[in-house]
PDB file of C-alpha atoms in Angstrom:
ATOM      1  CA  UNK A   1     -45.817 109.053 187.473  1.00 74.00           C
ATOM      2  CA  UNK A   2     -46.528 106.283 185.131  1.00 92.00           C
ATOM      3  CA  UNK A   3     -48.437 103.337 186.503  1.00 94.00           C
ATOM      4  CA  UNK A   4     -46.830 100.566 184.452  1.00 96.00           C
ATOM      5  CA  UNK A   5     -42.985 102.041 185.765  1.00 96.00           C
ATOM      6  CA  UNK A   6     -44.375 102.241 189.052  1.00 97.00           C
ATOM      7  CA  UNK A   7     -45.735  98.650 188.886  1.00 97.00           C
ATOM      8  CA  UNK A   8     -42.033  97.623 187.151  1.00 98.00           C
ATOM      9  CA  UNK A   9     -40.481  99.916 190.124  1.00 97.00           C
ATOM     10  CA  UNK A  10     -42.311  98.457 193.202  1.00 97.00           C
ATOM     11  CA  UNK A  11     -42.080  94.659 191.564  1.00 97.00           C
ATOM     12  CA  UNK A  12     -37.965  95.278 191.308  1.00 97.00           C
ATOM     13  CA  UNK A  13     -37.287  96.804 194.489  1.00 97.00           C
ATOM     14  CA  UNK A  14     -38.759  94.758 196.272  1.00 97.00           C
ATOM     15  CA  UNK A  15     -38.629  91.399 194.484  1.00 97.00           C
ATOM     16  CA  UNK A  16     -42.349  90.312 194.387  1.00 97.00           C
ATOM     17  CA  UNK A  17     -45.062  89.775 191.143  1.00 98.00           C
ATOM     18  CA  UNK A  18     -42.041  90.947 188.826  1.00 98.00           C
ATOM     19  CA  UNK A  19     -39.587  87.708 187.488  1.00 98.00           C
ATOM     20  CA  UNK A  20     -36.096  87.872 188.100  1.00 97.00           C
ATOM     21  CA  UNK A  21     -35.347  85.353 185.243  1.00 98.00           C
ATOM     22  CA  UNK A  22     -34.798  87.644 182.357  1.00 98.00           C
ATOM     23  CA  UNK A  23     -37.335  85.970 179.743  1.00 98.00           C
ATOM     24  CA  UNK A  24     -40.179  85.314 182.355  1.00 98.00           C
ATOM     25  CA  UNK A  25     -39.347  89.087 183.321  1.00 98.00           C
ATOM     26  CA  UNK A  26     -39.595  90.635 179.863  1.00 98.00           C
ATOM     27  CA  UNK A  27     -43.101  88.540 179.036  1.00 98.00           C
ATOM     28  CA  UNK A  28     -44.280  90.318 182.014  1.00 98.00           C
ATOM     29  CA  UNK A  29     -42.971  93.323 180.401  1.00 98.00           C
ATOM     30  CA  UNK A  30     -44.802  92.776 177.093  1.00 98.00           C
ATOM     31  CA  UNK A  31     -48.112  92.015 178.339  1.00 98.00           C
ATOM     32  CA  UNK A  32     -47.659  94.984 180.981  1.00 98.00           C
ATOM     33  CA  UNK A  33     -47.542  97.237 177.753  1.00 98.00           C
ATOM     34  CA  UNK A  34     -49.782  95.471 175.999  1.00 98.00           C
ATOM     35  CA  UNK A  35     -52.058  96.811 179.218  1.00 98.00           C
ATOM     36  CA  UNK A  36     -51.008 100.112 178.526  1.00 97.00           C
ATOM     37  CA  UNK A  37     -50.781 100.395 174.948  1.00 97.00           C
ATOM     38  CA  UNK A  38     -54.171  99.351 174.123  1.00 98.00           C
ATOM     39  CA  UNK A  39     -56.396  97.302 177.012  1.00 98.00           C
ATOM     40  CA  UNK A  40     -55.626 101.341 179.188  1.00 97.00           C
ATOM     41  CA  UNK A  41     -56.870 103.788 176.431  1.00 98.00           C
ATOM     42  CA  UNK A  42     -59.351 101.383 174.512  1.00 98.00           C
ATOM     43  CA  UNK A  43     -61.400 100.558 177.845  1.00 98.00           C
ATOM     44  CA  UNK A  44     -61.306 103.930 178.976  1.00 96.00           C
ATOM     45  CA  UNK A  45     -62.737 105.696 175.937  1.00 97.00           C
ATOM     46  CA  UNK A  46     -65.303 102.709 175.870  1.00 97.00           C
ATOM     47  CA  UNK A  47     -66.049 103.909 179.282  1.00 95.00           C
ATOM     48  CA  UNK A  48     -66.096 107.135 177.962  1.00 95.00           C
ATOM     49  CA  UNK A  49     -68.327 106.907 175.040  1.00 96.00           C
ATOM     50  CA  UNK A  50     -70.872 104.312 176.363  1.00 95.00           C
ATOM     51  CA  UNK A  51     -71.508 105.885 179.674  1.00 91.00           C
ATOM     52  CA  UNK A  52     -69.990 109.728 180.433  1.00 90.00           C
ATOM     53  CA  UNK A  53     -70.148 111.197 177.112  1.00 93.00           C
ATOM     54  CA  UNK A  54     -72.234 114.173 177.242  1.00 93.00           C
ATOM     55  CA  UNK A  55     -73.986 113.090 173.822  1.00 95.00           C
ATOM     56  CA  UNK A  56     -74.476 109.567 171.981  1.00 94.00           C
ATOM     57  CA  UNK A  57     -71.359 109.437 169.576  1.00 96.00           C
ATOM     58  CA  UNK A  58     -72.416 106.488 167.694  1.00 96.00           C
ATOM     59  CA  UNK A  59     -69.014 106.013 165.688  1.00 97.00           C
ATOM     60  CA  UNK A  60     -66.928 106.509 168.604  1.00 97.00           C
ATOM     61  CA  UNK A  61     -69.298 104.154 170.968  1.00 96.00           C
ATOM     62  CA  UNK A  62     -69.478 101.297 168.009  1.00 97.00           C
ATOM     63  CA  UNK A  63     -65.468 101.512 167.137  1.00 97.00           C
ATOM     64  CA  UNK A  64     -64.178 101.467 171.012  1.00 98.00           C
ATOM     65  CA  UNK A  65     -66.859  98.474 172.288  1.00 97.00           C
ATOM     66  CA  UNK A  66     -65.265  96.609 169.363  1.00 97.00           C
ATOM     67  CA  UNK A  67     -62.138  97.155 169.917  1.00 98.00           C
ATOM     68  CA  UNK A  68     -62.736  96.390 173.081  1.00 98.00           C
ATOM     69  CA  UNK A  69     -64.289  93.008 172.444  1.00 97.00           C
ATOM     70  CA  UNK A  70     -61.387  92.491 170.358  1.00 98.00           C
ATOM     71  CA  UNK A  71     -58.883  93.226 172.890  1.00 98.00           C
ATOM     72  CA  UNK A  72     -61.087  90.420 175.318  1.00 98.00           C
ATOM     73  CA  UNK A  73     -60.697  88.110 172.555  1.00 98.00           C
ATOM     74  CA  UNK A  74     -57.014  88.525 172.891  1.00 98.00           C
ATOM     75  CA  UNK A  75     -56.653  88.126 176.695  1.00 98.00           C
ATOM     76  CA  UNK A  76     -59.294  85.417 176.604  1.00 98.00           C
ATOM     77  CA  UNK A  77     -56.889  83.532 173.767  1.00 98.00           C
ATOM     78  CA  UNK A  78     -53.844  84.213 176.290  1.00 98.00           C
ATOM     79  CA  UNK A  79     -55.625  82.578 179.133  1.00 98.00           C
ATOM     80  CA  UNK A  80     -56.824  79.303 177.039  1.00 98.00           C
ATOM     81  CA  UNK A  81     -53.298  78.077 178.034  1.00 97.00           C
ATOM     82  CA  UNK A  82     -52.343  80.014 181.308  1.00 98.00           C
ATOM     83  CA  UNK A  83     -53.540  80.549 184.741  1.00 98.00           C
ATOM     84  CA  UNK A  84     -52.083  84.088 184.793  1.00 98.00           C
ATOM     85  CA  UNK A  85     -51.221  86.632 181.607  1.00 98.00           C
ATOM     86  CA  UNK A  86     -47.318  86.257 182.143  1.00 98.00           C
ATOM     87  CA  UNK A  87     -44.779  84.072 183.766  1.00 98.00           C
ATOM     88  CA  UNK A  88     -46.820  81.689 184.562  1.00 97.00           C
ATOM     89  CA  UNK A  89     -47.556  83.587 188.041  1.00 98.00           C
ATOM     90  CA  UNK A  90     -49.484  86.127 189.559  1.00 98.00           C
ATOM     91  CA  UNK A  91     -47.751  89.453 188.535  1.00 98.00           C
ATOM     92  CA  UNK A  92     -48.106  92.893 188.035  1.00 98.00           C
ATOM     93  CA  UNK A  93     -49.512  92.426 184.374  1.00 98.00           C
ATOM     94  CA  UNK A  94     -52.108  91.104 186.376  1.00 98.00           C
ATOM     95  CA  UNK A  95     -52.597  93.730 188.431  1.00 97.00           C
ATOM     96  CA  UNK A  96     -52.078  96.251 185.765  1.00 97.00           C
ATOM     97  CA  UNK A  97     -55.020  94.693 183.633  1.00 98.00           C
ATOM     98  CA  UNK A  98     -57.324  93.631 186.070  1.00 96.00           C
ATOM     99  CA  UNK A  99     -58.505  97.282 187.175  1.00 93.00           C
ATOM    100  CA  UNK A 100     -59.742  97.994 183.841  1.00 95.00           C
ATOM    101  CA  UNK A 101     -61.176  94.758 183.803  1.00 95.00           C
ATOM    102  CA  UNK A 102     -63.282  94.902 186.938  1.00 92.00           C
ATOM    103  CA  UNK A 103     -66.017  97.134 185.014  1.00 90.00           C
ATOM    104  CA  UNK A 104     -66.303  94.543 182.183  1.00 93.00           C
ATOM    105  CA  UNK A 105     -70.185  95.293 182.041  1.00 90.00           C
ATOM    106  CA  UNK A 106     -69.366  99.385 181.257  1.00 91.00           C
ATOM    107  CA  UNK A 107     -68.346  97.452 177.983  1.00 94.00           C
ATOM    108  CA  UNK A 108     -70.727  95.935 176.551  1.00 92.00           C
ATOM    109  CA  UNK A 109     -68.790  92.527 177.342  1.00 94.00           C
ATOM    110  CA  UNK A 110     -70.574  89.709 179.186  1.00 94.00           C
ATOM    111  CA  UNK A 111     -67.646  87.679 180.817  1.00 95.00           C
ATOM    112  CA  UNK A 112     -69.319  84.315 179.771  1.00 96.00           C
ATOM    113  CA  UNK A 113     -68.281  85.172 176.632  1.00 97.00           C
ATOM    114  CA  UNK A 114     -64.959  84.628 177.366  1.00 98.00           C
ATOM    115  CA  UNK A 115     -64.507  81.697 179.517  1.00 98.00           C
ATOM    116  CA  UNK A 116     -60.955  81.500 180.103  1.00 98.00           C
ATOM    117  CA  UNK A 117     -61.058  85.701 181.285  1.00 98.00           C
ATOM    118  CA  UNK A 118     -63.714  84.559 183.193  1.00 97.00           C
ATOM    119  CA  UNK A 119     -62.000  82.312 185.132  1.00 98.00           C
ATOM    120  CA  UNK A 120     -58.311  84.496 185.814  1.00 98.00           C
ATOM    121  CA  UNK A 121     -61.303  87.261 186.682  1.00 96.00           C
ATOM    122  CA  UNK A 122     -62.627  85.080 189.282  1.00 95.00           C
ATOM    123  CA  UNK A 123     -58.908  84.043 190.599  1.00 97.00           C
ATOM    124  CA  UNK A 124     -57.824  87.566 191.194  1.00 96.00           C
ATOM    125  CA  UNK A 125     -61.401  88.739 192.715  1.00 92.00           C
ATOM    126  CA  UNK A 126     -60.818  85.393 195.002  1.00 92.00           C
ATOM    127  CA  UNK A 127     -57.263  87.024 196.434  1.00 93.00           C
ATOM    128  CA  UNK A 128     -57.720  88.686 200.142  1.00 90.00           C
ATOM    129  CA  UNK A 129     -55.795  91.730 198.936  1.00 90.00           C
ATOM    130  CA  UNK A 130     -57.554  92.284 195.625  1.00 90.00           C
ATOM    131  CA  UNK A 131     -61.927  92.838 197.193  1.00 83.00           C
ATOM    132  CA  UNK A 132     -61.394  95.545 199.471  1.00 82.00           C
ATOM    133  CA  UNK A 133     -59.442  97.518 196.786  1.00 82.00           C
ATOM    134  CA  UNK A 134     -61.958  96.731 194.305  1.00 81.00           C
ATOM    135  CA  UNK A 135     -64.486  97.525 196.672  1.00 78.00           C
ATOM    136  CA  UNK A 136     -62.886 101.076 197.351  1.00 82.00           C
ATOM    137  CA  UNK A 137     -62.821 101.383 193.034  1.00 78.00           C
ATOM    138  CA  UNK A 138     -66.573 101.040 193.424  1.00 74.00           C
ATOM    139  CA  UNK A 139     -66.919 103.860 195.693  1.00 73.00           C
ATOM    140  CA  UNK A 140     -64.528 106.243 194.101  1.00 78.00           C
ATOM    141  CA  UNK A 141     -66.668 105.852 191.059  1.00 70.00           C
ATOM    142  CA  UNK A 142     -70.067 106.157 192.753  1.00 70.00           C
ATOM    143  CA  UNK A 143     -68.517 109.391 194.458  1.00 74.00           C
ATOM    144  CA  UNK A 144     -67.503 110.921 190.999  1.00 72.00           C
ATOM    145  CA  UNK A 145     -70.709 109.503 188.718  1.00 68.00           C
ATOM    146  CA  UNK A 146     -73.511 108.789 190.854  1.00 64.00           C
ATOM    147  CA  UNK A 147     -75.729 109.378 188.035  1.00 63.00           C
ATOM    148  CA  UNK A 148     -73.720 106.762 186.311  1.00 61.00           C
ATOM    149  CA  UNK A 149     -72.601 103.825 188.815  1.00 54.00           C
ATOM    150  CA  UNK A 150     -74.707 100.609 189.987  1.00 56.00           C
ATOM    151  CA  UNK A 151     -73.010 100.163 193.452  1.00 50.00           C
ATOM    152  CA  UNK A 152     -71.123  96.819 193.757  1.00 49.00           C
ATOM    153  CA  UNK A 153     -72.423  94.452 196.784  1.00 46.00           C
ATOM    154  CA  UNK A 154     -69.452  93.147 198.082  1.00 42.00           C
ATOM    155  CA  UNK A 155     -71.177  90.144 199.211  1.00 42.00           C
ATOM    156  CA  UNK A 156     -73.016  89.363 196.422  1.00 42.00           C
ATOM    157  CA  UNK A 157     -69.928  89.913 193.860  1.00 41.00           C
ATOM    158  CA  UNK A 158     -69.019  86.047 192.777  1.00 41.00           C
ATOM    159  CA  UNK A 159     -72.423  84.280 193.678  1.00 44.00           C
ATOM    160  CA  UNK A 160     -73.588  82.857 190.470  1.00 42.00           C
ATOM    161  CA  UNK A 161     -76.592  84.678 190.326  1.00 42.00           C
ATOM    162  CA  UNK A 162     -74.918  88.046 190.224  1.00 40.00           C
ATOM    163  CA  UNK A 163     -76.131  90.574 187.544  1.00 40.00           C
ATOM    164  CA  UNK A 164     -72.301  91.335 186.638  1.00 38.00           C
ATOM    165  CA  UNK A 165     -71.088  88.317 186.590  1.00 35.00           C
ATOM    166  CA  UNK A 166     -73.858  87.171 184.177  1.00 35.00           C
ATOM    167  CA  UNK A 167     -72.691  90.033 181.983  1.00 39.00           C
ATOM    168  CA  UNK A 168     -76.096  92.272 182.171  1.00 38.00           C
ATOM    169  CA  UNK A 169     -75.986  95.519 181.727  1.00 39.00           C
ATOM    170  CA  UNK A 170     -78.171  97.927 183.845  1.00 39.00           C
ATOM    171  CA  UNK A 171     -79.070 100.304 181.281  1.00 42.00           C
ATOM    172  CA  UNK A 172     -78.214 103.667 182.001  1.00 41.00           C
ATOM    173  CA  UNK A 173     -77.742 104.991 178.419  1.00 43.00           C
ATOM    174  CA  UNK A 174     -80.495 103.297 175.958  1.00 42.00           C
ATOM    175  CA  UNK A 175     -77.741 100.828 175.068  1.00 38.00           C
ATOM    176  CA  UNK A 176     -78.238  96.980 176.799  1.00 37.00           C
ATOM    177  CA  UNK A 177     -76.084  94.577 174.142  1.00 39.00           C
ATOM    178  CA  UNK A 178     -73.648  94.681 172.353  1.00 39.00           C
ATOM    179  CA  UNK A 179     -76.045  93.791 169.317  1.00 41.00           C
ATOM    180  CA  UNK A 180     -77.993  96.308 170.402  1.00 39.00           C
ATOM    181  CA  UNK A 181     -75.383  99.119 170.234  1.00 35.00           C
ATOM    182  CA  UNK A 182     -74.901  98.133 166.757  1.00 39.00           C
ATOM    183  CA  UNK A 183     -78.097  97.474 165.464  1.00 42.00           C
ATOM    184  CA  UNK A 184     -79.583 100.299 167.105  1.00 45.00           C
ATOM    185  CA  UNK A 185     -82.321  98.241 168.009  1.00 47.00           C
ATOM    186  CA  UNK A 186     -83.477  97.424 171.483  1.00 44.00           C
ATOM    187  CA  UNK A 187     -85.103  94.322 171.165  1.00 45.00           C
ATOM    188  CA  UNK A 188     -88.868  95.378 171.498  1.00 43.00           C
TER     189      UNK A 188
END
């Protein structure tokens, strides 16, 4: 019932995104918990805070969007030097960390900031098998939140012009930038 053992499961049995090769295997394994240790519950309480929480926890919004940003800062250090988080392949620490990932602007993070994310972002959204998942994501979400979710256009998703991609936030909550959110002011 846990994703990363499923992942670890699925990649063993039957012999695809997980290493055989017991060091390449076990850096999979590391960044896979790294995924699930910190990028899992840190994203989802920023998700939390900054956009479902019945009332404006300031503390709580202010310490998860940094660690957050933090935790971007480490992936986008990781990446300087590899295509792909692990094994130098596309594996299921990929997978693991990219569905968090995919609502990068529900945390305060603008994906220019950190280039080398940026680009393994745009290499996983470019796989055939990864868009029409995503794409699904987007509507679970709009299903649950509508009163929270800016509908994806699947067609507009990578062009350069793309309010995501550019890192913008559609406010929803009073809170635009990540200065912003800890300044408390909003620019005007």
């Amino acid at each position: 019932f846990e994703s990363g053992a499923i992942l670890m499961y699925l990649g063993e049995k039957y012999g695809k995104f997980f290493p055989k090769e017991i060091a390449q295997r076990y850096e999979v394994v590391q960044w896979l918990m790294w995924q699930m240790g910190g990028v899992g519950p840190n994203f989802g309480q920023a998700h939390h805070f900054r956009r479902a929480a019945k009332e404006q926890v300031p503390y709580a919004i202010r310490r998860f969007t940094e660690e957050t940003r933090r935790l971007w800062g480490v992936l986008d250090a990781r990446l300087k030097d590899h295509q792909w988080v692990a094994a130098g392949e596309y594996t299921i620490a990929d997978m693991a960390l990219f569905p968090w990932c995919l609502r990068y602007e529900w945390q305060g993070v603008a994906l220019e900031e950190f280039p080398n994310a940026k680009r393994w972002f745009d290499a996983i959204m470019a796989r055939p098998a990864v868009k029409p998942p995503a794409m699904a994501l987007d509507h679970a979400h709009r299903q649950l939140e509508p009163h929270l979710v800016e509908p994806l256009d699947p067609h507009a998703l990578l062009e350069p012009g793309n309010r995501r991609l550019r890192g913008e936030r559609i406010p929803r909550d009073g809170v635009t930038t990540p200065q912003q959110l800890l300044t408390g002011h909003d620019g005007h």
